[in-house]
Tab-separated table of C-alpha atoms and ligand atoms in Angstrom:
chain	number	residue	atom	x	y	z
A	10	MET	CA	33.309	148.968	103.576
A	11	LYS	CA	32.959	151.544	100.812
A	12	VAL	CA	33.168	149.447	97.560
A	13	LEU	CA	33.642	150.793	94.022
A	14	LEU	CA	32.002	148.448	91.327
A	15	THR	CA	33.146	149.108	87.821
A	16	GLY	CA	30.593	147.558	85.503
A	17	GLY	CA	28.121	147.405	88.332
A	18	ALA	CA	25.048	147.842	86.144
A	19	GLY	CA	25.891	144.654	84.272
A	20	TYR	CA	24.729	141.063	84.986
A	21	ILE	CA	27.120	139.903	87.644
A	22	GLY	CA	27.736	143.363	88.988
A	23	SER	CA	24.126	144.203	89.648
A	24	HIS	CA	23.534	140.920	91.688
A	25	THR	CA	26.814	141.561	93.666
A	26	CYS	CA	25.567	145.143	94.340
A	27	ILE	CA	22.516	143.804	96.026
A	28	GLU	CA	24.439	141.224	98.089
A	29	LEU	CA	26.761	144.084	99.209
A	30	LEU	CA	23.938	146.554	100.132
A	31	ALA	CA	22.170	143.824	102.100
A	32	LEU	CA	25.383	143.199	104.038
A	33	GLY	CA	25.524	146.942	105.011
A	34	HIS	CA	28.354	147.971	102.633
A	35	ASP	CA	28.196	151.339	100.935
A	36	VAL	CA	28.445	150.979	97.085
A	37	ILE	CA	29.604	153.240	94.289
A	38	ILE	CA	28.948	152.081	90.690
A	39	VAL	CA	30.831	153.201	87.645
A	40	ASP	CA	29.416	152.169	84.256
A	41	ASN	CA	29.427	153.396	80.757
A	42	PHE	CA	26.310	151.278	79.751
A	43	SER	CA	28.245	149.749	76.819
A	44	ASN	CA	26.471	146.525	77.655
A	45	SER	CA	23.802	147.447	80.236
A	46	LYS	CA	20.964	149.796	80.790
A	47	PRO	CA	20.229	152.564	83.424
A	48	GLU	CA	17.115	150.802	84.385
A	49	ALA	CA	19.259	148.160	86.054
A	50	LEU	CA	20.105	150.806	88.640
A	51	ASN	CA	16.541	151.409	89.365
A	52	ARG	CA	15.919	147.745	89.931
A	53	ILE	CA	18.878	147.449	92.247
A	54	ARG	CA	17.476	150.311	94.455
A	55	GLU	CA	13.882	148.684	94.234
A	56	ILE	CA	15.198	145.241	95.389
A	57	SER	CA	17.658	146.444	98.037
A	58	GLY	CA	15.606	149.450	99.388
A	59	ARG	CA	18.780	151.363	99.561
A	60	ASP	CA	20.521	154.073	97.470
A	61	PHE	CA	24.215	154.274	96.145
A	62	LYS	CA	26.346	156.620	94.225
A	63	PHE	CA	26.584	156.261	90.450
A	64	TYR	CA	28.941	157.570	87.950
A	65	GLU	CA	28.388	157.195	84.167
A	66	ALA	CA	31.976	156.976	83.166
A	67	ASP	CA	34.532	154.755	81.368
A	68	ALA	CA	36.707	152.813	83.818
A	69	ALA	CA	39.543	153.321	81.327
A	70	ASP	CA	39.376	157.139	81.416
A	71	PRO	CA	42.042	158.325	83.719
A	72	GLU	CA	40.616	161.707	84.430
A	73	ALA	CA	37.142	160.244	85.329
A	74	MET	CA	38.707	157.661	87.668
A	75	ASP	CA	40.886	160.163	89.333
A	76	ARG	CA	37.863	162.350	90.077
A	77	ILE	CA	35.923	159.344	91.444
A	78	PHE	CA	38.777	158.282	93.562
A	79	ALA	CA	39.222	161.788	94.880
A	80	GLU	CA	35.539	162.252	95.735
A	81	ASN	CA	35.098	158.874	97.523
A	82	GLU	CA	37.067	157.141	100.405
A	83	ILE	CA	37.257	153.914	98.645
A	84	ASP	CA	38.081	150.725	100.652
A	85	CYS	CA	38.003	148.134	97.918
A	86	ILE	CA	37.179	147.858	94.142
A	87	ILE	CA	35.496	145.062	92.316
A	88	HIS	CA	36.470	145.312	88.696
A	89	PHE	CA	33.651	143.861	86.591
A	90	ALA	CA	33.852	146.253	83.683
A	91	GLY	CA	34.836	144.576	80.542
A	92	LEU	CA	33.798	143.311	77.171
A	93	LYS	CA	32.925	139.741	77.388
A	94	ALA	CA	31.826	138.067	74.071
A	95	VAL	CA	34.329	135.421	73.023
A	96	GLY	CA	33.320	135.332	69.436
A	97	GLU	CA	32.998	139.144	68.954
A	98	SER	CA	36.494	139.443	70.451
A	99	CYS	CA	37.881	137.519	67.499
A	100	HIS	CA	36.423	140.092	65.093
A	101	ILE	CA	37.300	143.293	67.041
A	102	PRO	CA	40.353	142.328	69.126
A	103	LEU	CA	41.811	145.761	69.538
A	104	ARG	CA	38.620	147.035	71.008
A	105	TYR	CA	38.754	144.186	73.525
A	106	TYR	CA	42.385	144.784	74.387
A	107	ARG	CA	41.892	148.560	74.558
A	108	ASN	CA	38.909	148.394	76.819
A	109	ASN	CA	39.799	145.447	79.126
A	110	LEU	CA	43.429	146.204	79.513
A	111	ASP	CA	43.185	149.959	79.695
A	112	SER	CA	40.613	149.834	82.486
A	113	THR	CA	42.707	147.466	84.474
A	114	ILE	CA	45.852	149.656	84.199
A	115	THR	CA	43.924	152.884	84.771
A	116	LEU	CA	42.322	151.413	88.000
A	117	LEU	CA	45.755	150.321	89.254
A	118	GLU	CA	47.191	153.831	88.544
A	119	ALA	CA	44.250	155.565	90.443
A	120	MET	CA	44.694	153.093	93.318
A	121	GLU	CA	48.394	153.839	93.538
A	122	LYS	CA	47.821	157.568	93.413
A	123	HIS	CA	45.009	157.548	96.058
A	124	GLY	CA	46.424	154.941	98.304
A	125	VAL	CA	43.763	152.208	97.672
A	126	ASN	CA	45.247	148.765	98.055
A	127	ASN	CA	42.443	146.164	97.647
A	128	ILE	CA	40.813	144.962	94.461
A	129	VAL	CA	38.822	141.920	93.330
A	130	PHE	CA	38.954	141.247	89.651
A	131	SER	CA	36.519	139.307	87.409
A	132	SER	CA	38.634	136.684	85.845
A	133	SER	CA	37.270	133.687	84.008
A	134	ALA	CA	37.683	129.800	83.615
A	135	THR	CA	38.638	130.735	80.091
A	136	VAL	CA	42.109	131.361	81.195
A	137	TYR	CA	42.613	127.581	81.517
A	138	GLY	CA	42.054	127.005	77.681
A	139	VAL	CA	41.738	123.366	76.917
A	140	PRO	CA	41.877	121.706	80.322
A	141	GLU	CA	44.619	119.083	80.927
A	142	ARG	CA	42.344	117.487	83.335
A	143	VAL	CA	39.169	118.128	85.319
A	144	PRO	CA	38.327	119.380	87.899
A	145	LEU	CA	40.445	122.546	87.292
A	146	THR	CA	42.616	123.723	90.106
A	147	GLU	CA	44.019	127.204	90.368
A	148	ASP	CA	47.634	125.961	90.013
A	149	MET	CA	47.022	124.536	86.465
A	150	PRO	CA	48.627	126.468	83.662
A	151	ALA	CA	46.593	129.462	82.632
A	152	TYR	CA	47.983	130.672	79.338
A	153	LYS	CA	46.297	128.676	76.564
A	154	THR	CA	43.057	130.388	75.886
A	155	SER	CA	41.935	130.688	72.271
A	156	SER	CA	40.217	134.123	72.106
A	157	PRO	CA	41.346	137.688	72.389
A	158	TYR	CA	38.717	137.932	75.205
A	159	GLY	CA	40.516	135.127	77.004
A	160	TRP	CA	43.910	136.881	76.521
A	161	THR	CA	42.542	140.062	78.042
A	162	LYS	CA	41.858	138.046	81.168
A	163	ILE	CA	45.242	136.317	81.281
A	164	MET	CA	47.066	139.517	80.587
A	165	SER	CA	45.033	141.449	83.272
A	166	GLU	CA	45.823	138.743	85.763
A	167	GLN	CA	49.519	139.156	84.903
A	168	ILE	CA	49.357	143.053	85.200
A	169	PHE	CA	47.861	142.541	88.721
A	170	ARG	CA	50.510	139.991	89.758
A	171	ASP	CA	53.255	142.311	88.626
A	172	ALA	CA	51.642	145.252	90.340
A	173	CYS	CA	51.533	143.178	93.515
A	174	ALA	CA	55.227	142.103	93.268
A	175	ALA	CA	56.136	145.781	93.034
A	176	ASN	CA	53.831	147.031	95.846
A	177	PRO	CA	53.704	144.894	98.945
A	178	ASN	CA	50.722	146.718	100.117
A	179	LEU	CA	48.555	145.613	97.304
A	180	SER	CA	45.972	142.909	97.611
A	181	VAL	CA	44.284	141.436	94.555
A	182	VAL	CA	41.769	138.556	94.410
A	183	LEU	CA	41.551	137.157	90.848
A	184	LEU	CA	38.185	135.415	90.819
A	185	ARG	CA	37.873	132.795	87.998
A	186	TYR	CA	34.163	132.440	87.306
A	187	PHE	CA	32.838	129.278	85.511
A	188	ASN	CA	29.413	129.492	83.857
A	189	PRO	CA	27.229	131.928	85.638
A	190	ILE	CA	23.440	131.617	84.989
A	191	GLY	CA	20.208	132.205	86.887
A	192	ALA	CA	18.955	135.431	88.212
A	193	HIS	CA	17.789	137.131	91.400
A	194	GLU	CA	14.759	135.407	92.845
A	195	SER	CA	12.633	138.545	92.549
A	196	GLY	CA	12.794	138.226	88.825
A	197	ARG	CA	13.595	141.910	88.578
A	198	ILE	CA	17.184	141.640	87.446
A	199	GLY	CA	18.945	139.085	85.260
A	200	GLU	CA	21.045	138.559	82.129
A	201	ASP	CA	19.878	140.888	79.358
A	202	PRO	CA	21.982	140.165	76.319
A	203	ASN	CA	22.049	142.206	73.095
A	204	GLY	CA	20.857	140.511	69.996
A	205	ILE	CA	20.741	136.765	69.538
A	206	PRO	CA	22.463	135.164	72.698
A	207	ASN	CA	25.693	133.249	72.313
A	208	ASN	CA	25.360	131.584	75.663
A	209	LEU	CA	23.223	128.553	76.512
A	210	MET	CA	20.954	129.741	79.177
A	211	PRO	CA	19.870	133.019	77.623
A	212	TYR	CA	19.349	131.124	74.345
A	213	ILE	CA	17.287	128.496	76.095
A	214	SER	CA	15.177	131.269	77.810
A	215	GLN	CA	14.524	132.947	74.566
A	216	VAL	CA	13.339	129.716	72.937
A	217	ALA	CA	11.069	129.136	75.853
A	218	ILE	CA	9.487	132.584	75.585
A	219	GLY	CA	8.996	132.026	71.828
A	220	LYS	CA	11.555	134.658	70.641
A	221	LEU	CA	13.584	132.008	68.970
A	222	PRO	CA	12.257	128.872	67.263
A	223	LYS	CA	14.500	126.152	68.824
A	224	LEU	CA	17.805	125.503	70.532
A	225	GLY	CA	20.764	123.997	68.570
A	226	VAL	CA	22.705	121.687	70.742
A	227	PHE	CA	26.309	121.954	69.529
A	228	GLY	CA	27.468	118.377	69.202
A	229	ASN	CA	26.494	115.030	70.831
A	230	ASP	CA	29.645	113.034	69.984
A	231	TYR	CA	31.941	114.481	72.787
A	232	PRO	CA	33.586	112.004	75.285
A	233	THR	CA	31.027	112.866	77.966
A	234	PRO	CA	28.270	110.629	79.480
A	235	ASP	CA	25.584	111.846	77.084
A	236	GLY	CA	27.824	113.138	74.339
A	237	THR	CA	27.063	116.892	74.921
A	238	CYS	CA	29.601	119.303	76.629
A	239	VAL	CA	29.978	119.471	80.290
A	240	ARG	CA	30.222	122.792	82.140
A	241	ASP	CA	30.194	124.040	85.750
A	242	TYR	CA	27.034	126.328	85.829
A	243	ILE	CA	26.845	128.496	88.830
A	244	HIS	CA	23.951	130.594	90.055
A	245	VAL	CA	24.762	134.355	89.829
A	246	VAL	CA	23.508	134.829	93.428
A	247	ASP	CA	26.053	132.371	94.678
A	248	LEU	CA	28.644	134.152	92.625
A	249	ALA	CA	27.647	137.434	94.111
A	250	LYS	CA	28.042	136.031	97.614
A	251	GLY	CA	31.523	134.937	96.637
A	252	HIS	CA	32.399	138.596	95.900
A	253	ALA	CA	31.212	139.630	99.270
A	254	LYS	CA	33.586	137.072	100.865
A	255	ALA	CA	36.377	138.106	98.469
A	256	ILE	CA	36.389	141.712	99.583
A	257	GLU	CA	36.755	140.554	103.209
A	258	TYR	CA	39.690	138.288	102.147
A	259	ALA	CA	41.237	141.195	100.190
A	260	ALA	CA	41.197	143.460	103.265
A	261	ALA	CA	42.928	140.838	105.404
A	262	HIS	CA	45.678	139.688	102.970
A	263	LYS	CA	48.361	140.918	100.665
A	264	GLY	CA	49.435	139.858	97.245
A	265	ALA	CA	47.654	138.231	94.348
A	266	GLU	CA	45.448	135.158	94.700
A	267	ALA	CA	43.518	133.332	91.949
A	268	ILE	CA	40.387	131.561	93.159
A	269	ASN	CA	37.846	129.504	91.210
A	270	LEU	CA	34.229	130.231	91.734
A	271	GLY	CA	32.330	127.148	90.606
A	272	THR	CA	30.158	124.516	92.109
A	273	GLY	CA	32.621	121.676	91.327
A	274	ILE	CA	29.554	119.816	89.615
A	275	GLY	CA	29.623	119.352	85.830
A	276	TYR	CA	26.252	119.350	83.953
A	277	SER	CA	25.831	118.477	80.212
A	278	VAL	CA	23.981	120.638	77.782
A	279	LEU	CA	21.141	118.024	77.797
A	280	ASP	CA	21.125	118.028	81.644
A	281	ILE	CA	20.404	121.833	81.490
A	282	VAL	CA	17.751	121.411	78.748
A	283	ASN	CA	15.989	118.586	80.599
A	284	SER	CA	16.031	120.289	83.964
A	285	PHE	CA	14.737	123.594	82.426
A	286	MET	CA	11.829	121.744	80.804
A	287	LYS	CA	10.984	119.803	84.108
A	288	VAL	CA	11.341	122.571	86.670
A	289	ASN	CA	9.462	124.956	84.593
A	290	ASP	CA	6.956	122.598	83.107
A	291	ILE	CA	7.627	123.898	79.634
A	292	ASP	CA	8.548	122.354	76.317
A	293	LEU	CA	11.836	123.356	74.694
A	294	PRO	CA	12.275	122.431	71.059
A	295	TYR	CA	15.952	121.553	70.280
A	296	GLU	CA	17.888	119.743	67.601
A	297	ILE	CA	21.422	118.289	67.764
A	298	GLN	CA	23.782	120.204	65.502
A	299	GLY	CA	27.400	120.154	64.765
A	300	ARG	CA	30.169	121.022	67.227
A	301	ARG	CA	30.890	124.746	67.787
A	302	ASP	CA	34.435	125.778	67.117
A	303	GLY	CA	36.620	126.211	70.227
A	304	ASP	CA	34.294	124.238	72.672
A	305	VAL	CA	36.072	122.012	75.137
A	306	PRO	CA	34.355	118.757	76.086
A	307	GLU	CA	34.508	119.202	79.820
A	308	CYS	CA	35.217	122.218	82.146
A	309	TYR	CA	34.428	122.266	85.835
A	310	ALA	CA	36.073	123.670	88.868
A	311	ASP	CA	37.792	122.319	91.893
A	312	PRO	CA	36.163	124.866	94.251
A	313	SER	CA	38.193	123.717	97.402
A	314	LYS	CA	40.429	126.832	97.427
A	315	ALA	CA	37.347	129.129	97.661
A	316	ARG	CA	36.080	127.136	100.546
A	317	GLU	CA	39.388	127.254	102.326
A	318	LEU	CA	40.395	130.879	101.707
A	319	LEU	CA	36.947	132.613	101.525
A	320	GLY	CA	34.694	130.219	103.496
A	321	TRP	CA	32.462	130.143	100.369
A	322	VAL	CA	30.638	127.330	98.772
A	323	ALA	CA	27.869	127.529	96.114
A	324	GLU	CA	24.488	126.651	97.742
A	325	LYS	CA	22.041	126.751	94.822
A	326	GLY	CA	21.509	123.784	92.520
A	327	ILE	CA	20.472	123.272	88.852
A	328	GLU	CA	16.803	123.550	89.621
A	329	ASP	CA	17.236	126.990	91.143
A	330	MET	CA	19.321	128.107	88.223
A	331	CYS	CA	16.712	126.937	85.689
A	332	ARG	CA	13.756	128.189	87.640
A	333	ASP	CA	15.170	131.717	88.333
A	334	SER	CA	16.458	132.025	84.762
A	335	TRP	CA	12.953	131.447	83.524
A	336	ASN	CA	11.318	133.583	86.106
A	337	TRP	CA	13.482	136.546	85.034
A	338	GLN	CA	12.876	135.901	81.281
A	339	LYS	CA	9.085	135.415	81.580
A	340	ASN	CA	8.642	138.540	83.721
A	341	ASN	CA	10.827	140.578	81.494
A	342	PRO	CA	10.359	139.363	77.895
A	343	LYS	CA	12.120	142.358	76.567
A	344	GLY	CA	14.759	142.457	79.095
A	345	LEU	CA	15.166	145.839	80.778
A	346	ASP	CA	13.639	147.720	77.778
B	9	NAD	P1	28.073	142.424	81.557
B	9	NAD	O1	28.441	142.917	80.166
B	9	NAD	O2	26.613	142.186	81.804
B	9	NAD	O3	28.681	143.537	82.591
B	9	NAD	C1	29.844	144.311	82.256
B	9	NAD	C2	29.499	145.723	82.611
B	9	NAD	O4	30.580	146.552	82.431
B	9	NAD	C3	28.403	146.321	81.724
B	9	NAD	O5	27.425	146.978	82.527
B	9	NAD	C4	29.135	147.290	80.723
B	9	NAD	O6	28.316	148.355	80.354
B	9	NAD	C5	30.336	147.665	81.619
B	9	NAD	N1	31.472	148.182	81.046
B	9	NAD	C6	32.194	147.598	80.005
B	9	NAD	N2	33.278	148.259	79.749
B	9	NAD	C7	33.286	149.366	80.491
B	9	NAD	C8	34.186	150.397	80.709
B	9	NAD	N3	35.258	150.566	79.980
B	9	NAD	N4	33.852	151.300	81.598
B	9	NAD	C9	32.774	151.262	82.420
B	9	NAD	N5	31.863	150.332	82.239
B	9	NAD	C10	32.198	149.349	81.408
B	9	NAD	O7	28.995	141.195	81.889
B	9	NAD	P2	28.965	140.325	83.187
B	9	NAD	O8	28.376	138.969	82.707
B	9	NAD	O9	28.266	140.931	84.301
B	9	NAD	O10	30.465	140.021	83.409
B	9	NAD	C11	31.216	140.958	84.346
B	9	NAD	C12	32.676	140.479	84.338
B	9	NAD	O11	32.890	139.131	84.505
B	9	NAD	C13	33.325	140.794	82.913
B	9	NAD	O12	34.613	141.275	83.184
B	9	NAD	C14	33.330	139.490	82.334
B	9	NAD	O13	34.347	139.290	81.357
B	9	NAD	C15	33.554	138.508	83.435
B	9	NAD	N6	33.109	137.147	83.334
B	9	NAD	C16	31.781	137.004	82.970
B	9	NAD	C17	31.432	135.619	82.685
B	9	NAD	C18	30.109	135.414	82.222
B	9	NAD	O14	29.735	134.275	81.795
B	9	NAD	N7	29.040	136.242	82.306
B	9	NAD	C19	32.248	134.553	82.944
B	9	NAD	C20	33.525	134.836	83.429
B	9	NAD	C21	33.979	136.193	83.583
B	10	WQD	C1	27.900	126.213	77.282
B	10	WQD	C2	27.589	124.948	76.482
B	10	WQD	C3	28.117	125.059	74.149
B	10	WQD	C4	24.662	127.825	73.153
B	10	WQD	C5	31.447	130.924	77.923
B	10	WQD	C6	32.799	131.604	77.641
B	10	WQD	C7	33.622	131.699	78.958
B	10	WQD	C8	32.724	132.218	80.116
B	10	WQD	C9	31.526	131.648	80.117
B	10	WQD	C10	33.400	134.567	80.124
B	10	WQD	C11	28.699	124.699	75.437
B	10	WQD	C12	26.543	124.719	74.411
B	10	WQD	C13	25.674	126.949	73.705
B	10	WQD	C14	23.810	127.133	72.157
B	10	WQD	C15	24.665	124.971	72.842
B	10	WQD	N1	32.606	133.675	79.914
B	10	WQD	N2	25.665	125.648	73.613
B	10	WQD	N3	23.839	125.739	72.099
B	10	WQD	O1	31.266	128.514	75.954
B	10	WQD	O2	31.209	127.211	78.203
B	10	WQD	O3	31.646	129.694	78.191
B	10	WQD	O4	30.808	131.677	78.934
B	10	WQD	O5	34.484	134.538	80.671
B	10	WQD	O6	34.730	132.340	78.666
B	10	WQD	O7	33.519	130.928	76.664
B	10	WQD	O8	29.388	128.894	77.629
B	10	WQD	O9	27.007	129.145	77.494
B	10	WQD	O10	28.351	129.565	75.507
B	10	WQD	O11	28.076	127.233	76.306
B	10	WQD	O12	24.687	123.800	72.711
B	10	WQD	O13	23.089	127.704	71.560
B	10	WQD	O14	26.385	124.988	75.784
B	10	WQD	O15	28.378	124.250	72.999
B	10	WQD	O16	28.876	123.206	75.435
B	10	WQD	P1	31.003	128.403	77.393
B	10	WQD	P2	28.160	128.804	76.715
């Protein structure tokens, strides 16, 4: 298949690109480097041994998208492009709505004009908000998120559903990712956040490399086995493989389908900290701090729909995630700079 990846230079997009190239698909990447670097593209070529087409463009720019769709016979799109920092989205909500919603609408318009019917969208477990119960199933209500970022995912999902209702040829897979961590086993690509990381694994990695003095563990008085929050961490390479399955599914079905991509296993913050220290034989200074606003005690997926519809299950475990995250960080202490 010829697959257009918006945001393909980013963390999840670059890993997915490698999986798709390895499977023999042709890839076209569109990215504006708002949260990534051109070097990611060199690394993808190096790891895969294959080339691909690249456009530096904004996925929300109708003229640029029109040109890209006109120049390429696209079979399927994977729409990764988006701003993704939950906290930042509370400070600059309009930028989040403009970027994340305009890119979704622009792509759907280009698809309609050029007769492209299949798209896979990067949604998020954040759409579930405070879970009523765990594990989370796709039929649970998804309209209670607490950040503008989360709303852009809920609203994009709704836009896709409405577009499907109006166009019976359209096929949309809404992949709801849980907590992606880890990196490609080569250690050549990985997550490269700007500034001080907000998320747990990049923070841990930067403490381990000595860039940050210690990890703050946000709360140990939650109703969980060790008191720290529980999440469904998923290796980014497993996630990338899920996308390869999702494009096949999109090509064979019609309508909109939301599918969780998680392992189904919940690990606490301290599970991750302890596993990182053990697997990598490294000390990780940390201290217990107060709770972080907006954190839910427990969030993990029921991944059975992905198994049934996509034939996909996560294969990598917590040790792989901790080893590969560290391997990436220690080999690239300055990220892709
Ligand atoms: P990322 O920031 O590493 O990648 C996103 C890429 O999109 C970047 O390369 C950025 O430059 C590009 N981009 C942003 N807006 C663009 C635009 N308008 N036009 C062109 N390119 C644009 O993020 P990621 O972690 O790889 O996430 C990919 C997608 O998955 C995002 O939509 C994100 O919201 C979603 N998601 C991520 C997580 C996570 O924890 N990483 C969890 C759930 C969902
Ligand atoms: C995980 C756990 C923190 C940092 C976020 C988004 C979600 C999705 C995935 C995009 C929590 C604890 C963290 C630290 C800590 N992204 N923690 N010290 O919040 O589960 O999910 O990323 O869609 O929408 O909200 O991930 O990695 O920030 O936190 O103790 O320095 O680690 O309290 O329990 P989160 P996270």
